[in-house]
């Protein structure tokens, strides 16, 4: 191993071992950022489930769960939209019905609030930060209490039950992938659906279909339409497939294979795959070869989709984020003329609802497809629906934009409520973070505002005052897009079985346990590890190529492997330099591992490790048969089973069972532990710890 690779491996191993409470690194940090007032350290809060507020409260069982996320939809955003559209004493048919006892003949209904803090303001607060060229730039003391979350840390919290840093997608502050609700639902045989008005690679939809240290790692060429490549700017280099990583968000979305995926971001699928089996093809071409029903920017084709066995739906309805329902308004400085001429919002000609692709329309199609799926009929489904641009228009100081998106969101909720059975379906409506808009009595002197004429016929002043920079245009108006989130706790409402679990004050991570518990999914680390205990590996010769088929690694997001010849030389191996290096697991599917370098007649051994569960497969010695006989299915030796199989077996599940089962996410492949910025004495101490420690995810 080169010194460069050894150093990379050491840094990654440190990132994993740092999850140990026994590792006394926090003592070196500033106590204000390391400890919370209730005495929990950042390291404790960073553990899977460490931030729960209602861990002792049980669950009722639901066959299905529908989670609605109004991105950026704080209490103020709901009130702004209600007052404008319905009047101050008005009522939303969806938003105001969920969680209201008696409103839906639902005695389980409940409403509460939850906290949204994160554990880092950006990637530099994690153990897997990067520089501008994609190189690892590790923080030796990862994690910092951060009052204001972003959508990716927030989404990761309810998708995995683990608090993390802003910019993270389903990885903890040490970079370790955390199993998400889609992976767990698929492992339980349930159907899954993901609907959004944003780019499907955006944070909220991405947290159900990928693991990424950087939320901007949209595709194999970064965040471009395929005509250029900024992947090293957007992604940690070791996550890219051409560098032996698990791949970008778009590529992982295809590997996750949700039954229904509807959203925007079609242009990012025009990127060219840079590594792996599909290198040289566009992501759209990869999706079609993988058996997806694909729709690109075609509302009529989306509405015509039907369930087809083994052909999941991927319908991306716009190049980027979908156009808003209402035309934009502009927040401006204080001006008496605005009171005399209040703004009235108008429908946007470009809104896809005009063509049958509103959020309600997309939600309707998702429900139709899921209800027709045998997996749903027998085992139920989990569906997430996001109204994404409440947030995006709030960022832009666009009152009409955010109001129209809230209206679109409410109509989707109303439709679902009328078309699910609340006796077996839990419906949750919440947001990911609070935002900037506020209702005031009069125009503020120091903030920008819009004066709207409400349904009551009155003037309503909506103020925007959280932009970090003054980016007003020549007319003093604002559509700059950098109004900031706020850290206020959020409304969460639920109807259906177990809805009262949201009552009172909870945390975003509690939402994971509410959903997973209702669906009977694996919630604890031990339960998740055990999902891989029956995994198998078969070495085969398929189409003239040697490959290992890994099946049943449902407690893992990433695998590592090592192929050795009879002399013990490594012939092929995965990169294990970071937690997002290695082979991406295809949950509840077959994960292929290319065994390049094998030669017929030679003897080999293969080891495969589940990086999250710790299970291991060791093949023992086997001989590679001649390509001609194996591909024809002839039994040339005892190992060839007639279907191209050379050798096969189950994993050693010892590490995935029992209370002390947890092993490093690096499995048994790590050879050293180091932290770039720590003193030599601390490095030695860490190296001693990692030899014996059992590490939690």
PDB file of N, CA and C in Angstrom, residues 343-404:
ATOM      1  N   UNK A 343     -50.093  44.222  -3.122  1.00  0.00           N
ATOM      2  CA  UNK A 343     -49.857  43.204  -4.150  1.00  0.00           C
ATOM      3  C   UNK A 343     -50.947  42.142  -4.131  1.00  0.00           C
ATOM      4  N   UNK A 344     -51.364  41.741  -5.326  1.00  0.00           N
ATOM      5  CA  UNK A 344     -52.266  40.609  -5.502  1.00  0.00           C
ATOM      6  C   UNK A 344     -51.523  39.558  -6.330  1.00  0.00           C
ATOM      7  N   UNK A 345     -51.425  38.341  -5.833  1.00  0.00           N
ATOM      8  CA  UNK A 345     -50.659  37.285  -6.499  1.00  0.00           C
ATOM      9  C   UNK A 345     -51.416  36.744  -7.708  1.00  0.00           C
ATOM     10  N   UNK A 346     -50.673  36.373  -8.744  1.00  0.00           N
ATOM     11  CA  UNK A 346     -51.260  35.841  -9.977  1.00  0.00           C
ATOM     12  C   UNK A 346     -50.639  34.497 -10.331  1.00  0.00           C
ATOM     13  N   UNK A 347     -51.404  33.664 -11.040  1.00  0.00           N
ATOM     14  CA  UNK A 347     -50.934  32.320 -11.402  1.00  0.00           C
ATOM     15  C   UNK A 347     -49.875  32.407 -12.489  1.00  0.00           C
ATOM     16  N   UNK A 348     -48.823  31.638 -12.327  1.00  0.00           N
ATOM     17  CA  UNK A 348     -47.702  31.575 -13.260  1.00  0.00           C
ATOM     18  C   UNK A 348     -48.064  30.699 -14.455  1.00  0.00           C
ATOM     19  N   UNK A 349     -47.932  31.230 -15.658  1.00  0.00           N
ATOM     20  CA  UNK A 349     -48.233  30.456 -16.867  1.00  0.00           C
ATOM     21  C   UNK A 349     -47.367  29.209 -16.977  1.00  0.00           C
ATOM     22  N   UNK A 350     -46.175  29.243 -16.377  1.00  0.00           N
ATOM     23  CA  UNK A 350     -45.236  28.130 -16.499  1.00  0.00           C
ATOM     24  C   UNK A 350     -45.450  27.044 -15.445  1.00  0.00           C
ATOM     25  N   UNK A 351     -46.344  27.286 -14.503  1.00  0.00           N
ATOM     26  CA  UNK A 351     -46.606  26.296 -13.458  1.00  0.00           C
ATOM     27  C   UNK A 351     -47.089  24.993 -14.073  1.00  0.00           C
ATOM     28  N   UNK A 352     -46.491  23.886 -13.676  1.00  0.00           N
ATOM     29  CA  UNK A 352     -46.812  22.603 -14.297  1.00  0.00           C
ATOM     30  C   UNK A 352     -48.195  22.090 -13.921  1.00  0.00           C
ATOM     31  N   UNK A 353     -48.796  22.690 -12.896  1.00  0.00           N
ATOM     32  CA  UNK A 353     -50.167  22.343 -12.579  1.00  0.00           C
ATOM     33  C   UNK A 353     -51.115  22.671 -13.720  1.00  0.00           C
ATOM     34  N   UNK A 354     -50.742  23.631 -14.537  1.00  0.00           N
ATOM     35  CA  UNK A 354     -51.546  23.961 -15.720  1.00  0.00           C
ATOM     36  C   UNK A 354     -51.536  22.836 -16.740  1.00  0.00           C
ATOM     37  N   UNK A 355     -50.547  21.934 -16.610  1.00  0.00           N
ATOM     38  CA  UNK A 355     -50.408  20.820 -17.550  1.00  0.00           C
ATOM     39  C   UNK A 355     -50.655  19.469 -16.875  1.00  0.00           C
ATOM     40  N   UNK A 356     -51.211  19.500 -15.680  1.00  0.00           N
ATOM     41  CA  UNK A 356     -51.522  18.239 -15.007  1.00  0.00           C
ATOM     42  C   UNK A 356     -50.404  17.674 -14.180  1.00  0.00           C
ATOM     43  N   UNK A 357     -49.446  18.517 -13.763  1.00  0.00           N
ATOM     44  CA  UNK A 357     -48.348  18.030 -12.920  1.00  0.00           C
ATOM     45  C   UNK A 357     -48.160  18.919 -11.696  1.00  0.00           C
ATOM     46  N   UNK A 358     -49.250  19.276 -11.050  1.00  0.00           N
ATOM     47  CA  UNK A 358     -49.148  19.936  -9.748  1.00  0.00           C
ATOM     48  C   UNK A 358     -48.644  18.922  -8.728  1.00  0.00           C
ATOM     49  N   UNK A 359     -48.340  19.387  -7.529  1.00  0.00           N
ATOM     50  CA  UNK A 359     -47.924  18.449  -6.495  1.00  0.00           C
ATOM     51  C   UNK A 359     -49.062  17.487  -6.168  1.00  0.00           C
ATOM     52  N   UNK A 360     -50.291  17.976  -6.235  1.00  0.00           N
ATOM     53  CA  UNK A 360     -51.443  17.097  -6.044  1.00  0.00           C
ATOM     54  C   UNK A 360     -51.481  16.020  -7.125  1.00  0.00           C
ATOM     55  N   UNK A 361     -51.265  16.412  -8.378  1.00  0.00           N
ATOM     56  CA  UNK A 361     -51.286  15.441  -9.484  1.00  0.00           C
ATOM     57  C   UNK A 361     -50.197  14.387  -9.308  1.00  0.00           C
ATOM     58  N   UNK A 362     -49.006  14.818  -8.930  1.00  0.00           N
ATOM     59  CA  UNK A 362     -47.895  13.880  -8.759  1.00  0.00           C
ATOM     60  C   UNK A 362     -48.139  12.954  -7.568  1.00  0.00           C
ATOM     61  N   UNK A 363     -48.738  13.500  -6.510  1.00  0.00           N
ATOM     62  CA  UNK A 363     -49.070  12.682  -5.341  1.00  0.00           C
ATOM     63  C   UNK A 363     -50.132  11.650  -5.704  1.00  0.00           C
ATOM     64  N   UNK A 364     -51.107  12.070  -6.498  1.00  0.00           N
ATOM     65  CA  UNK A 364     -52.155  11.146  -6.953  1.00  0.00           C
ATOM     66  C   UNK A 364     -51.547   9.995  -7.742  1.00  0.00           C
ATOM     67  N   UNK A 365     -50.641  10.315  -8.656  1.00  0.00           N
ATOM     68  CA  UNK A 365     -50.005   9.264  -9.466  1.00  0.00           C
ATOM     69  C   UNK A 365     -49.178   8.331  -8.576  1.00  0.00           C
ATOM     70  N   UNK A 366     -48.451   8.905  -7.625  1.00  0.00           N
ATOM     71  CA  UNK A 366     -47.648   8.067  -6.726  1.00  0.00           C
ATOM     72  C   UNK A 366     -48.530   7.105  -5.945  1.00  0.00           C
ATOM     73  N   UNK A 367     -49.646   7.592  -5.422  1.00  0.00           N
ATOM     74  CA  UNK A 367     -50.556   6.714  -4.678  1.00  0.00           C
ATOM     75  C   UNK A 367     -51.125   5.621  -5.576  1.00  0.00           C
ATOM     76  N   UNK A 368     -51.497   5.972  -6.799  1.00  0.00           N
ATOM     77  CA  UNK A 368     -52.025   4.972  -7.731  1.00  0.00           C
ATOM     78  C   UNK A 368     -51.006   3.870  -7.971  1.00  0.00           C
ATOM     79  N   UNK A 369     -49.766   4.256  -8.227  1.00  0.00           N
ATOM     80  CA  UNK A 369     -48.716   3.285  -8.522  1.00  0.00           C
ATOM     81  C   UNK A 369     -48.403   2.420  -7.305  1.00  0.00           C
ATOM     82  N   UNK A 370     -48.366   3.025  -6.133  1.00  0.00           N
ATOM     83  CA  UNK A 370     -48.068   2.264  -4.921  1.00  0.00           C
ATOM     84  C   UNK A 370     -49.205   1.311  -4.571  1.00  0.00           C
ATOM     85  N   UNK A 371     -50.440   1.772  -4.711  1.00  0.00           N
ATOM     86  CA  UNK A 371     -51.580   0.912  -4.390  1.00  0.00           C
ATOM     87  C   UNK A 371     -51.695  -0.274  -5.340  1.00  0.00           C
ATOM     88  N   UNK A 372     -51.175  -0.116  -6.567  1.00  0.00           N
ATOM     89  CA  UNK A 372     -51.214  -1.214  -7.537  1.00  0.00           C
ATOM     90  C   UNK A 372     -50.059  -2.192  -7.351  1.00  0.00           C
ATOM     91  N   UNK A 373     -49.112  -1.838  -6.486  1.00  0.00           N
ATOM     92  CA  UNK A 373     -47.908  -2.648  -6.278  1.00  0.00           C
ATOM     93  C   UNK A 373     -48.211  -3.780  -5.300  1.00  0.00           C
ATOM     94  N   UNK A 374     -47.972  -5.035  -5.669  1.00  0.00           N
ATOM     95  CA  UNK A 374     -48.219  -6.154  -4.745  1.00  0.00           C
ATOM     96  C   UNK A 374     -47.492  -6.016  -3.415  1.00  0.00           C
ATOM     97  N   UNK A 375     -46.319  -5.380  -3.431  1.00  0.00           N
ATOM     98  CA  UNK A 375     -45.592  -5.184  -2.170  1.00  0.00           C
ATOM     99  C   UNK A 375     -46.389  -4.305  -1.219  1.00  0.00           C
ATOM    100  N   UNK A 376     -47.039  -3.267  -1.755  1.00  0.00           N
ATOM    101  CA  UNK A 376     -47.888  -2.415  -0.921  1.00  0.00           C
ATOM    102  C   UNK A 376     -49.094  -3.179  -0.413  1.00  0.00           C
ATOM    103  N   UNK A 377     -49.695  -3.944  -1.300  1.00  0.00           N
ATOM    104  CA  UNK A 377     -50.912  -4.660  -0.936  1.00  0.00           C
ATOM    105  C   UNK A 377     -50.669  -5.646   0.204  1.00  0.00           C
ATOM    106  N   UNK A 378     -49.505  -6.268   0.199  1.00  0.00           N
ATOM    107  CA  UNK A 378     -49.217  -7.261   1.236  1.00  0.00           C
ATOM    108  C   UNK A 378     -48.494  -6.674   2.440  1.00  0.00           C
ATOM    109  N   UNK A 379     -47.567  -5.746   2.199  1.00  0.00           N
ATOM    110  CA  UNK A 379     -46.704  -5.261   3.278  1.00  0.00           C
ATOM    111  C   UNK A 379     -46.813  -3.772   3.567  1.00  0.00           C
ATOM    112  N   UNK A 380     -47.495  -3.017   2.702  1.00  0.00           N
ATOM    113  CA  UNK A 380     -47.624  -1.588   2.926  1.00  0.00           C
ATOM    114  C   UNK A 380     -46.555  -0.779   2.219  1.00  0.00           C
ATOM    115  N   UNK A 381     -46.619   0.553   2.421  1.00  0.00           N
ATOM    116  CA  UNK A 381     -45.670   1.437   1.736  1.00  0.00           C
ATOM    117  C   UNK A 381     -45.267   2.601   2.634  1.00  0.00           C
ATOM    118  N   UNK A 382     -44.145   3.227   2.257  1.00  0.00           N
ATOM    119  CA  UNK A 382     -43.730   4.503   2.838  1.00  0.00           C
ATOM    120  C   UNK A 382     -43.583   5.490   1.693  1.00  0.00           C
ATOM    121  N   UNK A 383     -44.261   6.623   1.809  1.00  0.00           N
ATOM    122  CA  UNK A 383     -44.254   7.652   0.765  1.00  0.00           C
ATOM    123  C   UNK A 383     -43.898   8.990   1.388  1.00  0.00           C
ATOM    124  N   UNK A 384     -42.910   9.664   0.822  1.00  0.00           N
ATOM    125  CA  UNK A 384     -42.577  11.032   1.236  1.00  0.00           C
ATOM    126  C   UNK A 384     -42.974  11.987   0.120  1.00  0.00           C
ATOM    127  N   UNK A 385     -43.642  13.079   0.500  1.00  0.00           N
ATOM    128  CA  UNK A 385     -44.074  14.104  -0.456  1.00  0.00           C
ATOM    129  C   UNK A 385     -43.581  15.451   0.041  1.00  0.00           C
ATOM    130  N   UNK A 386     -42.818  16.154  -0.800  1.00  0.00           N
ATOM    131  CA  UNK A 386     -42.244  17.431  -0.396  1.00  0.00           C
ATOM    132  C   UNK A 386     -42.790  18.584  -1.220  1.00  0.00           C
ATOM    133  N   UNK A 387     -43.249  19.625  -0.523  1.00  0.00           N
ATOM    134  CA  UNK A 387     -43.494  20.924  -1.140  1.00  0.00           C
ATOM    135  C   UNK A 387     -42.231  21.738  -0.969  1.00  0.00           C
ATOM    136  N   UNK A 388     -41.377  21.742  -1.982  1.00  0.00           N
ATOM    137  CA  UNK A 388     -39.989  22.166  -1.813  1.00  0.00           C
ATOM    138  C   UNK A 388     -39.763  23.665  -1.874  1.00  0.00           C
ATOM    139  N   UNK A 389     -40.558  24.369  -2.664  1.00  0.00           N
ATOM    140  CA  UNK A 389     -40.196  25.754  -2.952  1.00  0.00           C
ATOM    141  C   UNK A 389     -40.843  26.776  -2.035  1.00  0.00           C
ATOM    142  N   UNK A 390     -41.517  26.329  -0.984  1.00  0.00           N
ATOM    143  CA  UNK A 390     -41.852  27.268   0.089  1.00  0.00           C
ATOM    144  C   UNK A 390     -40.539  27.863   0.585  1.00  0.00           C
ATOM    145  N   UNK A 391     -39.588  26.991   0.805  1.00  0.00           N
ATOM    146  CA  UNK A 391     -38.244  27.393   1.231  1.00  0.00           C
ATOM    147  C   UNK A 391     -37.546  28.256   0.186  1.00  0.00           C
ATOM    148  N   UNK A 392     -37.554  27.806  -1.037  1.00  0.00           N
ATOM    149  CA  UNK A 392     -36.759  28.484  -2.059  1.00  0.00           C
ATOM    150  C   UNK A 392     -37.269  29.897  -2.319  1.00  0.00           C
ATOM    151  N   UNK A 393     -38.595  30.094  -2.229  1.00  0.00           N
ATOM    152  CA  UNK A 393     -39.131  31.431  -2.442  1.00  0.00           C
ATOM    153  C   UNK A 393     -38.998  32.288  -1.185  1.00  0.00           C
ATOM    154  N   UNK A 394     -38.997  31.668  -0.029  1.00  0.00           N
ATOM    155  CA  UNK A 394     -38.699  32.390   1.204  1.00  0.00           C
ATOM    156  C   UNK A 394     -37.268  32.923   1.156  1.00  0.00           C
ATOM    157  N   UNK A 395     -36.343  32.101   0.687  1.00  0.00           N
ATOM    158  CA  UNK A 395     -34.963  32.564   0.509  1.00  0.00           C
ATOM    159  C   UNK A 395     -34.917  33.808  -0.365  1.00  0.00           C
ATOM    160  N   UNK A 396     -35.786  33.858  -1.362  1.00  0.00           N
ATOM    161  CA  UNK A 396     -35.768  34.948  -2.340  1.00  0.00           C
ATOM    162  C   UNK A 396     -36.616  36.146  -1.925  1.00  0.00           C
ATOM    163  N   UNK A 397     -37.215  36.109  -0.742  1.00  0.00           N
ATOM    164  CA  UNK A 397     -38.073  37.212  -0.336  1.00  0.00           C
ATOM    165  C   UNK A 397     -39.286  37.343  -1.239  1.00  0.00           C
ATOM    166  N   UNK A 398     -39.786  36.214  -1.707  1.00  0.00           N
ATOM    167  CA  UNK A 398     -40.868  36.169  -2.696  1.00  0.00           C
ATOM    168  C   UNK A 398     -42.142  35.685  -2.011  1.00  0.00           C
ATOM    169  N   UNK A 399     -42.925  36.627  -1.499  1.00  0.00           N
ATOM    170  CA  UNK A 399     -44.115  36.270  -0.734  1.00  0.00           C
ATOM    171  C   UNK A 399     -45.123  35.506  -1.576  1.00  0.00           C
ATOM    172  N   UNK A 400     -45.407  35.988  -2.787  1.00  0.00           N
ATOM    173  CA  UNK A 400     -46.379  35.295  -3.632  1.00  0.00           C
ATOM    174  C   UNK A 400     -45.892  33.891  -3.975  1.00  0.00           C
ATOM    175  N   UNK A 401     -44.600  33.749  -4.249  1.00  0.00           N
ATOM    176  CA  UNK A 401     -44.049  32.442  -4.574  1.00  0.00           C
ATOM    177  C   UNK A 401     -44.244  31.452  -3.447  1.00  0.00           C
ATOM    178  N   UNK A 402     -43.917  31.852  -2.219  1.00  0.00           N
ATOM    179  CA  UNK A 402     -44.036  30.911  -1.104  1.00  0.00           C
ATOM    180  C   UNK A 402     -45.496  30.621  -0.786  1.00  0.00           C
ATOM    181  N   UNK A 403     -46.383  31.589  -0.963  1.00  0.00           N
ATOM    182  CA  UNK A 403     -47.812  31.367  -0.720  1.00  0.00           C
ATOM    183  C   UNK A 403     -48.375  30.359  -1.714  1.00  0.00           C
ATOM    184  N   UNK A 404     -48.038  30.515  -2.989  1.00  0.00           N
ATOM    185  CA  UNK A 404     -48.523  29.583  -4.000  1.00  0.00           C
ATOM    186  C   UNK A 404     -48.035  28.170  -3.764  1.00  0.00           C
TER     187      UNK A 404
END
